[in-house]
Coordinates of C-alpha atoms in Angstrom, one line a residue:
Chain A
M1 CA 5.8 -6.6 10.9
H2 CA 7.8 -3.4 11.5
F3 CA 8.3 -2.8 7.8
S4 CA 7.8 0.6 6.4
P5 CA 8.6 1.5 2.8
A6 CA 11.6 3.9 2.4
P7 CA 11.2 6.8 0.2
L8 CA 14.0 5.9 -2.1
H9 CA 12.6 2.7 -3.5
I10 CA 11.2 3.5 -6.9
P11 CA 8.2 1.4 -7.9
D12 CA 7.6 0.0 -11.4
G13 CA 6.0 2.4 -13.8
F14 CA 7.9 5.5 -12.6
L15 CA 10.9 5.2 -14.9
T16 CA 10.9 4.8 -18.7
L17 CA 12.1 1.5 -20.1
V18 CA 15.3 3.0 -21.5
I19 CA 16.4 4.5 -18.2
S20 CA 15.5 1.2 -16.4
L21 CA 17.5 -0.9 -18.8
V22 CA 20.5 1.5 -18.8
F23 CA 20.7 1.3 -15.0
W24 CA 20.1 -2.5 -15.1
A25 CA 23.1 -2.8 -17.5
L26 CA 25.3 -0.6 -15.2
T27 CA 24.2 -2.6 -12.1
A28 CA 24.7 -5.9 -13.8
L29 CA 28.3 -4.9 -14.7
A30 CA 29.1 -3.8 -11.2
V31 CA 27.4 -6.8 -9.5
G32 CA 29.2 -9.2 -11.9
T33 CA 32.5 -7.6 -11.1
A34 CA 31.7 -7.7 -7.4
I35 CA 30.9 -11.4 -7.6
S36 CA 34.2 -12.3 -9.2
K37 CA 36.2 -10.0 -6.8
T38 CA 34.6 -11.4 -3.7
N39 CA 35.0 -14.9 -5.1
Q40 CA 38.8 -14.4 -5.2
S41 CA 39.1 -12.9 -1.8
L42 CA 36.6 -15.0 0.2
G43 CA 35.9 -18.1 -1.8
E44 CA 33.1 -20.3 -0.5
K45 CA 33.0 -18.5 2.9
Q46 CA 31.4 -15.5 1.3
I47 CA 28.0 -17.1 1.0
P48 CA 27.3 -17.4 4.8
L49 CA 29.1 -14.1 5.5
M50 CA 27.3 -12.0 3.0
G51 CA 23.9 -13.7 3.5
V52 CA 24.0 -13.0 7.2
M53 CA 25.4 -9.5 6.6
A54 CA 22.5 -8.8 4.2
A55 CA 20.1 -10.0 6.9
F56 CA 22.0 -7.6 9.3
V57 CA 21.4 -4.6 7.0
F58 CA 17.7 -5.6 6.6
A59 CA 17.3 -6.0 10.4
A60 CA 19.2 -2.8 11.2
Q61 CA 16.7 -0.9 9.1
M62 CA 14.2 -1.6 11.9
L63 CA 16.4 0.2 14.4
N64 CA 14.5 3.5 14.3
F65 CA 14.8 6.2 16.8
P66 CA 12.1 8.7 17.7
V67 CA 12.7 12.1 16.2
V68 CA 9.6 14.2 16.8
G69 CA 5.9 13.8 16.7
G70 CA 5.6 10.2 15.6
T71 CA 8.2 10.3 12.8
S72 CA 11.4 8.4 13.2
G73 CA 14.9 8.4 11.8
H74 CA 15.8 5.4 9.6
F75 CA 18.9 3.7 8.5
L76 CA 19.8 2.6 5.0
G77 CA 23.1 1.0 5.7
G78 CA 24.8 1.2 2.3
A79 CA 27.8 3.3 3.5
L80 CA 28.3 1.3 6.7
A81 CA 28.2 -2.1 4.8
A82 CA 30.8 -0.8 2.3
I83 CA 33.1 0.6 5.0
V84 CA 33.1 -2.5 7.2
L85 CA 32.9 -5.3 4.6
G86 CA 34.7 -3.5 1.7
P87 CA 33.1 -2.0 -1.4
W88 CA 32.6 -5.2 -3.5
A89 CA 31.0 -7.1 -0.6
G90 CA 29.0 -4.1 0.3
I91 CA 27.6 -3.9 -3.2
L92 CA 26.6 -7.6 -3.1
V93 CA 25.0 -7.2 0.4
M94 CA 23.0 -4.2 -0.7
T95 CA 21.9 -6.0 -3.9
A96 CA 20.6 -8.9 -1.9
V97 CA 18.7 -6.5 0.5
I98 CA 17.2 -4.5 -2.3
S99 CA 16.3 -7.6 -4.3
I100 CA 14.4 -9.2 -1.3
Q101 CA 12.7 -5.9 -0.6
A102 CA 11.4 -5.8 -4.2
L103 CA 10.7 -9.5 -4.6
L104 CA 9.1 -10.2 -1.2
F105 CA 7.7 -6.9 0.0
Q106 CA 7.1 -5.1 -3.3
D107 CA 9.1 -2.2 -1.9
G108 CA 10.6 -1.0 -5.2
G109 CA 9.8 -2.5 -8.6
L110 CA 11.3 -5.3 -10.6
L111 CA 12.0 -3.6 -13.9
V112 CA 13.5 -0.6 -12.0
M113 CA 15.4 -2.7 -9.6
G114 CA 18.6 -2.0 -11.5
A115 CA 18.2 1.7 -10.8
N116 CA 17.3 1.1 -7.2
I117 CA 20.4 -1.1 -6.7
F118 CA 22.5 1.5 -8.4
N119 CA 21.2 4.4 -6.3
M120 CA 21.2 2.6 -2.9
G121 CA 23.9 0.0 -3.2
I122 CA 26.6 1.0 -5.8
L123 CA 26.5 4.8 -5.4
T124 CA 26.6 4.5 -1.6
A125 CA 29.5 2.0 -1.7
L126 CA 31.4 4.3 -4.0
I127 CA 31.0 7.4 -1.8
G128 CA 31.0 5.6 1.6
F129 CA 34.1 3.5 1.0
G130 CA 35.9 5.9 -1.3
L131 CA 35.9 8.8 1.2
Y132 CA 36.6 6.4 4.2
R133 CA 39.6 4.8 2.5
L134 CA 41.0 8.3 1.8
S135 CA 41.2 8.8 5.5
S136 CA 41.9 5.3 6.7
R137 CA 45.4 6.1 8.0
V138 CA 44.6 9.2 10.0
G139 CA 43.4 9.5 13.6
K140 CA 40.1 8.1 14.8
P141 CA 38.1 11.3 15.3
V142 CA 38.9 12.6 11.8
R143 CA 38.3 9.1 10.3
L144 CA 34.9 8.8 12.0
G145 CA 34.1 12.3 11.0
V146 CA 34.8 11.5 7.4
A147 CA 32.8 8.3 7.7
G148 CA 29.8 10.3 9.0
F149 CA 30.1 12.9 6.2
A150 CA 30.4 10.0 3.6
A151 CA 27.2 8.4 5.1
W152 CA 25.4 11.7 4.9
L153 CA 26.6 12.5 1.4
S154 CA 25.7 9.0 0.1
T155 CA 22.1 9.4 1.3
V156 CA 21.9 12.8 -0.4
A157 CA 23.5 11.6 -3.6
S158 CA 21.1 8.6 -3.8
A159 CA 18.2 11.1 -3.4
L160 CA 19.7 13.3 -6.1
L161 CA 20.2 10.5 -8.6
T162 CA 16.7 9.2 -7.9
A163 CA 15.3 12.7 -8.6
L164 CA 17.3 13.0 -11.8
Q165 CA 16.1 9.5 -13.0
L166 CA 12.5 10.6 -12.3
W167 CA 13.1 13.8 -14.2
L168 CA 14.7 12.1 -17.2
S169 CA 11.8 9.6 -17.4
G170 CA 9.4 12.6 -17.6
T171 CA 7.8 11.5 -14.4
S172 CA 8.6 14.6 -12.4
R173 CA 9.4 18.3 -13.0
L174 CA 13.0 19.0 -12.2
E175 CA 12.4 22.2 -10.3
I176 CA 10.0 20.4 -8.0
V177 CA 11.5 16.9 -7.5
V178 CA 15.1 17.9 -6.8
P179 CA 14.4 20.4 -4.0
A180 CA 11.8 18.1 -2.5
M181 CA 14.0 15.0 -2.5
L182 CA 17.1 16.8 -1.4
G183 CA 15.3 18.7 1.4
V184 CA 14.0 15.4 2.9
H185 CA 17.2 13.5 2.6
L186 CA 19.5 16.3 3.9
L187 CA 17.7 15.5 7.2
I188 CA 17.4 11.7 6.8
G189 CA 21.2 11.7 6.0
L190 CA 22.0 13.3 9.3
G191 CA 20.4 10.3 11.1
E192 CA 22.3 8.0 8.8
A193 CA 25.5 9.8 9.6
I194 CA 25.1 9.7 13.4
I195 CA 24.1 6.0 13.4
T196 CA 27.0 5.1 11.1
V197 CA 29.5 6.9 13.2
A198 CA 28.2 5.4 16.4
A199 CA 28.2 1.9 14.9
L200 CA 31.7 2.3 13.6
G201 CA 32.9 3.6 17.0
F202 CA 31.3 0.7 18.7
I203 CA 32.8 -1.9 16.3
E204 CA 36.2 -0.3 16.6
Q205 CA 36.1 -0.7 20.4
A206 CA 34.8 -4.3 20.4
R207 CA 36.5 -5.7 17.3
P208 CA 39.4 -3.4 16.2
D209 CA 40.6 -6.1 13.9
L210 CA 37.6 -5.6 11.6
L211 CA 38.5 -2.0 10.9
S212 CA 42.3 -1.9 10.7
A213 CA 43.9 0.3 8.0
E214 CA 45.5 -2.7 6.3
K215 CA 42.2 -4.5 6.1
T216 CA 40.5 -1.4 4.6
A217 CA 43.3 -1.0 2.1
S218 CA 43.1 -4.6 1.0
Q219 CA 39.4 -4.5 0.4
G220 CA 39.6 -2.0 -2.5
G221 CA 42.3 -0.1 -4.4
Q222 CA 43.1 3.5 -4.9
G223 CA 40.6 3.5 -7.8
W224 CA 37.8 3.6 -5.2
V225 CA 39.2 6.7 -3.6
L226 CA 39.4 8.4 -7.0
G227 CA 35.9 7.3 -8.0
G228 CA 34.5 8.2 -4.6
V229 CA 36.0 11.7 -4.5
F230 CA 34.9 12.3 -8.1
V231 CA 31.3 11.2 -7.5
S232 CA 31.2 13.1 -4.2
L233 CA 32.4 16.3 -5.9
G234 CA 29.8 15.7 -8.6
A235 CA 27.0 15.3 -6.1
V236 CA 28.1 18.4 -4.1
L237 CA 28.4 20.5 -7.2
L238 CA 25.3 19.2 -8.9
S239 CA 22.9 19.5 -5.9
P240 CA 22.9 23.3 -5.6
L241 CA 22.9 23.7 -9.4
A242 CA 19.9 21.4 -9.9
S243 CA 17.9 23.0 -7.2
A244 CA 18.8 26.6 -7.8
D245 CA 19.1 26.6 -11.5
P246 CA 16.9 23.8 -12.9
D247 CA 16.6 25.6 -16.3
G248 CA 20.4 25.5 -16.7
L249 CA 20.5 21.8 -16.1
E250 CA 17.6 21.2 -18.4
K251 CA 19.5 23.2 -21.1
V252 CA 22.6 21.1 -20.6
A253 CA 20.6 17.9 -20.8
E254 CA 18.9 19.1 -24.0
D255 CA 22.2 20.1 -25.6
L256 CA 23.6 16.7 -24.9
G257 CA 20.5 15.1 -26.5
F258 CA 19.8 13.5 -23.1
L259 CA 16.3 14.8 -22.4
G260 CA 14.7 13.7 -25.6
A261 CA 16.2 10.2 -25.3
G262 CA 14.8 9.9 -21.8
Q263 CA 11.4 11.4 -22.2
S264 CA 10.1 9.9 -25.4
A265 CA 12.0 6.7 -25.1
P266 CA 12.1 4.0 -26.4
Y267 CA 10.3 5.3 -29.4
N268 CA 12.8 8.0 -30.3
I269 CA 14.5 5.7 -32.9
L270 CA 11.0 4.9 -34.2
P271 CA 9.5 8.3 -34.7
D272 CA 5.7 8.6 -33.9
Y273 CA 5.6 4.9 -33.2
T274 CA 6.0 4.0 -36.8
I275 CA 8.7 2.6 -39.0
P276 CA 9.5 5.3 -41.6
L277 CA 9.7 2.8 -44.5
L278 CA 6.2 1.4 -43.9
G279 CA 4.4 4.7 -43.7
E280 CA 1.8 5.5 -41.1
T281 CA -0.2 2.3 -41.2
A282 CA -1.3 0.0 -38.4
L283 CA 1.2 -2.6 -39.8
S284 CA 4.0 0.0 -39.3
T285 CA 3.0 0.6 -35.7
I286 CA 2.9 -3.1 -35.0
A287 CA 6.3 -3.6 -36.5
A288 CA 7.7 -0.7 -34.5
G289 CA 6.3 -2.2 -31.3
A290 CA 7.9 -5.6 -32.2
V291 CA 11.3 -3.9 -33.0
G292 CA 11.2 -2.1 -29.6
A293 CA 10.3 -5.3 -27.8
L294 CA 13.1 -7.2 -29.6
L295 CA 15.6 -4.5 -28.8
A296 CA 14.7 -4.7 -25.1
L297 CA 14.9 -8.5 -25.2
G298 CA 18.3 -8.4 -26.9
L299 CA 19.7 -6.1 -24.3
V300 CA 18.4 -8.3 -21.5
I301 CA 20.0 -11.4 -23.1
L302 CA 23.3 -9.5 -23.5
I303 CA 23.3 -8.6 -19.9
G304 CA 22.5 -12.2 -18.9
R305 CA 25.4 -13.4 -21.1
S306 CA 27.9 -11.0 -19.6
L307 CA 26.8 -11.9 -16.1
R308 CA 27.3 -15.6 -16.8
R309 CA 30.7 -14.9 -18.2
A310 CA 31.6 -12.8 -15.1
Q311 CA 30.4 -15.6 -12.9
G312 CA 32.3 -18.4 -14.7
Chain B
M1 CA 9.4 -15.1 16.1
H2 CA 7.8 -17.6 13.8
S3 CA 9.7 -18.3 10.6
D4 CA 6.8 -17.4 8.5
A5 CA 6.4 -13.9 9.9
F6 CA 7.7 -12.3 6.7
D7 CA 6.2 -14.8 4.4
R8 CA 3.7 -13.5 1.8
Y9 CA 2.7 -16.9 0.5
H10 CA -1.0 -17.8 0.7
F11 CA -1.7 -21.4 0.5
A12 CA -4.5 -22.6 -1.8
E13 CA -5.2 -25.4 -4.3
S14 CA -5.1 -23.7 -7.6
R15 CA -3.8 -23.9 -11.1
L16 CA -1.5 -20.9 -10.5
H17 CA -0.1 -22.4 -7.3
R18 CA 0.8 -25.6 -9.2
L19 CA 2.3 -23.8 -12.1
D20 CA 6.1 -24.0 -12.5
P21 CA 7.7 -21.1 -10.7
R22 CA 9.8 -20.3 -13.8
V23 CA 6.6 -19.6 -15.8
K24 CA 5.2 -17.4 -13.0
V25 CA 8.4 -15.3 -12.7
S26 CA 8.8 -14.9 -16.5
L27 CA 5.1 -14.0 -16.9
T28 CA 5.3 -11.4 -14.1
V29 CA 8.3 -9.8 -15.6
A30 CA 6.7 -9.9 -19.1
F31 CA 3.6 -8.3 -17.7
I32 CA 5.5 -5.4 -16.1
L33 CA 7.7 -5.0 -19.2
G34 CA 4.5 -4.9 -21.3
N35 CA 3.1 -2.1 -19.1
A36 CA 6.3 -0.1 -19.5
L37 CA 6.2 -0.6 -23.3
L38 CA 2.6 0.6 -23.8
P39 CA 2.4 4.2 -25.1
D40 CA 0.7 6.9 -23.0
A41 CA -3.1 7.1 -23.2
S42 CA -3.6 3.5 -24.3
W43 CA -6.5 3.2 -21.9
L44 CA -8.0 0.2 -23.7
A45 CA -4.8 -1.8 -23.4
L46 CA -4.3 -0.9 -19.7
G47 CA -7.9 -1.9 -19.1
L48 CA -7.2 -5.2 -20.8
A49 CA -4.1 -5.7 -18.7
W50 CA -6.2 -5.2 -15.6
F51 CA -8.7 -7.7 -16.9
L52 CA -5.9 -10.2 -17.3
L53 CA -4.8 -9.5 -13.8
L54 CA -8.3 -10.1 -12.5
V55 CA -8.5 -13.4 -14.4
A56 CA -5.2 -14.4 -12.8
N57 CA -6.6 -13.4 -9.4
D58 CA -9.6 -15.6 -10.0
Q59 CA -7.4 -18.5 -11.2
S60 CA -5.4 -18.3 -8.0
R61 CA -8.5 -19.0 -5.9
L62 CA -7.4 -16.3 -3.5
G63 CA -10.4 -14.1 -4.4
L64 CA -11.0 -11.7 -7.3
W65 CA -9.9 -8.6 -5.3
F66 CA -7.0 -10.2 -3.5
T67 CA -4.2 -8.1 -5.1
F68 CA -6.4 -5.0 -5.4
R69 CA -6.8 -4.9 -1.6
R70 CA -3.0 -5.0 -1.2
S71 CA -2.0 -2.7 -4.0
F72 CA -1.8 0.6 -2.3
L73 CA 1.9 0.1 -1.4
A74 CA 3.2 2.3 -4.2
L75 CA 0.8 5.1 -3.4
P76 CA 3.1 7.3 -1.3
F77 CA 5.5 7.4 -4.2
A78 CA 2.8 8.8 -6.5
L79 CA 3.6 12.2 -4.9
A80 CA 6.8 12.2 -6.9
A81 CA 4.9 11.9 -10.1
L82 CA 2.4 14.6 -9.2
S83 CA 4.6 17.3 -10.6
A84 CA 4.2 15.7 -14.1
I85 CA 0.7 17.3 -14.4
F86 CA 2.5 20.7 -14.9
S87 CA 4.2 19.4 -18.0
P88 CA 5.0 22.3 -20.4
L89 CA 4.1 20.0 -23.4
G90 CA 0.4 20.0 -24.3
D91 CA -2.4 22.4 -23.9
P92 CA -3.2 24.1 -20.6
V93 CA -6.4 22.9 -18.9
F94 CA -6.4 25.3 -15.9
S95 CA -3.9 27.2 -13.9
F96 CA -3.7 28.5 -10.3
S97 CA -1.1 30.3 -8.4
V98 CA 0.5 29.5 -5.1
A99 CA 2.7 32.0 -3.4
N100 CA 3.3 34.1 -6.5
I101 CA 4.1 31.1 -8.7
T102 CA 1.6 30.3 -11.4
L103 CA 1.1 26.6 -12.0
T104 CA -0.5 25.4 -15.2
V105 CA -2.0 22.0 -15.5
T106 CA -1.8 20.6 -19.1
D107 CA -3.8 17.8 -20.7
F108 CA -0.5 16.1 -21.7
G109 CA 0.6 16.3 -18.1
L110 CA -2.7 14.8 -16.8
V111 CA -2.5 11.9 -19.2
R112 CA 1.1 11.3 -18.3
F113 CA 0.3 11.3 -14.6
A114 CA -2.6 8.9 -15.0
G115 CA -0.5 6.6 -17.2
I116 CA 2.3 6.4 -14.6
L117 CA -0.1 5.7 -11.7
I118 CA -2.0 3.0 -13.6
R119 CA 1.2 1.3 -14.8
A120 CA 2.7 1.4 -11.3
W121 CA -0.5 0.1 -9.8
L122 CA -0.9 -2.8 -12.2
S123 CA 2.8 -3.7 -11.9
V124 CA 2.8 -3.9 -8.2
Q125 CA -0.3 -6.1 -8.3
A126 CA 1.4 -8.6 -10.5
A127 CA 4.4 -8.7 -8.1
I128 CA 2.0 -9.2 -5.2
L129 CA 0.3 -12.1 -6.9
L130 CA 3.6 -13.7 -7.7
V131 CA 4.7 -13.9 -4.1
A132 CA 1.2 -14.9 -2.9
V133 CA 1.1 -18.0 -5.1
T134 CA 4.7 -19.1 -5.0
P135 CA 6.8 -20.0 -2.0
F136 CA 9.7 -17.7 -1.8
P137 CA 12.4 -20.4 -2.1
D138 CA 10.7 -21.5 -5.3
I139 CA 11.0 -18.0 -6.7
L140 CA 14.7 -18.0 -6.0
H141 CA 15.0 -21.4 -7.6
A142 CA 13.2 -20.2 -10.7
L143 CA 15.6 -17.2 -10.9
E144 CA 18.5 -19.5 -10.7
H145 CA 17.1 -21.5 -13.6
L146 CA 16.5 -18.3 -15.5
R147 CA 20.3 -17.7 -15.4
M148 CA 20.6 -15.2 -12.6
P149 CA 24.0 -15.5 -11.0
R150 CA 23.9 -18.5 -8.7
L151 CA 26.0 -16.9 -6.1
L152 CA 23.7 -13.9 -5.8
I153 CA 20.7 -16.2 -5.5
T154 CA 22.4 -18.2 -2.8
I155 CA 23.2 -15.0 -0.8
I156 CA 19.6 -13.9 -1.1
S157 CA 18.3 -17.3 0.1
F158 CA 20.7 -17.0 3.1
L159 CA 19.3 -13.5 3.7
Y160 CA 15.8 -15.0 3.6
R161 CA 16.8 -17.8 6.0
Y162 CA 18.4 -15.5 8.6
L163 CA 16.0 -12.6 8.3
F164 CA 13.9 -14.1 11.1
V165 CA 16.9 -14.9 13.3
L166 CA 18.3 -11.4 13.1
T167 CA 14.9 -9.8 13.4
D168 CA 14.6 -11.6 16.7
E169 CA 18.0 -10.2 17.6
V170 CA 16.8 -6.7 16.9
L171 CA 13.6 -7.2 18.9
R172 CA 15.8 -8.3 21.9
L173 CA 17.9 -5.2 21.5
L174 CA 14.8 -3.0 21.3
R175 CA 13.3 -4.8 24.3
A176 CA 16.5 -4.2 26.3
R177 CA 16.4 -0.5 25.3
A178 CA 12.8 -0.2 26.3
A179 CA 13.4 -2.0 29.6
R180 CA 16.2 0.4 30.5
S181 CA 14.4 3.6 29.4
A182 CA 11.9 4.1 32.2
G183 CA 10.1 7.4 32.1
M184 CA 7.4 9.1 34.1
T185 CA 4.3 10.3 32.2
G186 CA 4.4 14.1 31.6
Q187 CA 8.1 14.4 32.3
K188 CA 10.8 14.6 29.7
S189 CA 12.7 11.3 29.5
G190 CA 15.9 10.2 27.8
G191 CA 18.5 12.5 26.3
G192 CA 18.4 14.7 23.3
L193 CA 17.9 13.7 19.7
F194 CA 21.7 13.3 19.1
W195 CA 22.0 11.1 22.2
R196 CA 19.0 8.9 21.0
A197 CA 20.5 8.5 17.5
Q198 CA 23.8 7.6 19.1
V199 CA 22.1 4.8 21.2
A200 CA 20.5 3.5 18.0
G201 CA 24.0 3.6 16.4
N202 CA 25.5 1.6 19.2
M203 CA 22.8 -0.9 18.8
A204 CA 23.5 -1.2 15.1
G205 CA 27.2 -1.8 16.0
Q206 CA 26.2 -4.4 18.5
L207 CA 24.0 -6.1 16.0
F208 CA 26.7 -6.0 13.4
I209 CA 29.2 -7.8 15.7
R210 CA 26.6 -10.4 16.7
S211 CA 25.7 -11.0 13.0
Y212 CA 29.4 -11.2 12.0
E213 CA 30.3 -13.7 14.6
R214 CA 27.1 -15.7 13.9
S215 CA 28.1 -16.0 10.2
D216 CA 31.5 -17.4 11.4
R217 CA 29.7 -20.0 13.5
I218 CA 27.3 -20.8 10.6
Y219 CA 30.2 -21.3 8.2
N220 CA 32.0 -23.6 10.6
A221 CA 28.8 -25.6 11.1
M222 CA 28.3 -25.8 7.3
L223 CA 31.9 -27.0 6.8
S224 CA 31.5 -29.7 9.4
R225 CA 28.4 -30.9 7.5
G226 CA 30.3 -31.3 4.3
Y227 CA 29.7 -27.9 2.6
T228 CA 31.8 -27.5 -0.6
G229 CA 30.4 -24.2 -2.0
N230 CA 27.2 -25.5 -3.5
L231 CA 23.8 -25.7 -2.0
R232 CA 21.7 -28.7 -3.2
T233 CA 18.0 -28.9 -3.6
L234 CA 15.5 -31.8 -3.4
H235 CA 13.1 -30.0 -5.7
P236 CA 14.3 -30.3 -9.3
H237 CA 11.6 -28.3 -11.1
T238 CA 10.6 -29.7 -14.5
M239 CA 8.4 -28.0 -17.0
K240 CA 5.2 -30.1 -17.7
P241 CA 3.3 -29.8 -21.0
S242 CA 0.6 -28.0 -19.1
D243 CA 3.1 -25.4 -18.0
W244 CA 4.2 -24.8 -21.6
R245 CA 0.5 -24.5 -22.6
F246 CA -0.2 -21.9 -19.9
L247 CA 3.0 -19.9 -20.8
G248 CA 2.0 -19.8 -24.5
L249 CA -1.6 -18.8 -23.7
A250 CA -0.5 -16.0 -21.3
L251 CA 2.1 -14.7 -23.7
F252 CA -0.4 -14.6 -26.4
A253 CA -2.8 -12.6 -24.2
L254 CA 0.1 -10.2 -23.3
L255 CA 0.9 -9.8 -27.0
L256 CA -2.8 -9.0 -27.7
T257 CA -2.6 -6.3 -25.0
Q258 CA 0.4 -4.7 -26.7
L259 CA -1.4 -4.8 -30.1
T260 CA -4.4 -3.1 -28.6
G261 CA -2.2 -0.4 -27.2
W262 CA -0.3 0.2 -30.4
I263 CA -3.0 0.2 -33.0
R264 CA -5.2 3.3 -33.1

């Protein structure tokens, strides 16, 4: 079928276990909150609405338009979903889309799915909805302009975060991966922006009730505006810094003890794959492996617990 | 469009097909987790993991090289990892210069790059095998049993159910656009790039409204059939003794792989 892998879906094996689990934890937290929030606002109606909306985002990703010489512009849809459906529903919709892409089409890995959902679903909802809500009471041209900018920035920010995750995992060199990812997605983001603006304009003409200022305000509080502006500023400031002065960023990360934790994870707490007490024997290495595996298992169980609590 | 257009399930009579989906999902995750846990340069363990994968392929009766032939999906992403070969850690192997920048390939970098590629390649094969031997609704059911949030699973199963319907909708939109976009060969047709992107955007808006209204109709239809917020299933999966045996055996093999990787 017309299915082409998008460049932002990280496959398994490209991120270290620690980075994968950290982003799984963040994603689980956000998705758990989203579930309870939409449960309050929509109740049982949310299942058909969000299921079909997720199918919409998936199908809309097929709407490509010819750019030049065989390449075509694509559509990710995270910002649009968050603007029209609200941020919590947008997160759930994008989670469903990214899950099915990973589970059914192997587009994006399973262990790194938390990171993929965070980059393409949560970050895009934060920037897309946050900036849009900021301008929800001003005139239509400005509002659509802001929505377009938000869609563009959300694409660029996902690319930046993906690049940073790859770097922290020791998979890519910072000075190569950041300019490459940003360069491609500065352009892809333009397509995303035009499609988002045109789609919003169309929806506003055909169904103005779906995009009224009151509806937007009821879907997410001021916290989204604050978070969205904060993350957007972060992305805008970090992008030039990361591509122009990678050494500076590397230094900051090193000072914060970030880089070591990412690159040699998860064995940092178990130096040289051994447990200090047992000395450098095979037994020690085995024990270190077992401890690492148990730690990971414990974290997964904890996430599962918190999810169940959030659900019930 | 046929409802199986997106399906990746390959029917066969095999032990893997009959296995409880919970076992298959857990083992796939354990396999991928195991790959991530292996230290760099544990070639023997990675080889063992591949061997296990081949055994699983053989057990599925889909052919020994079934997943291998479909495993090049993650390849474009390998480009992102290519820069790892210039890692500053480790001893230089050789260096060359492009446009005044000298790049040095190190042995540590090469090992790291190979490790990433092999892990990604093995992991994607495990995922391919999982969807090939398990009908997708069964996978979702297994995830529900494994304590994934039920609401999310239900949304995903709805997404799966309406994927085909909305894809048909998109194909109708694309056909309508093609029918209205006549052009003579050799002559420039259609507007500029901006205009074309705008048309695609209008189509996305149209698709959104059609989907939104369809979800309303679906909800009403569900209510009129007695929907109370829970979806019921006729397939209560139960773990048979043979499922437990298979799970134990496979976990033991995965543990063995880990030990091979960690002892040196």
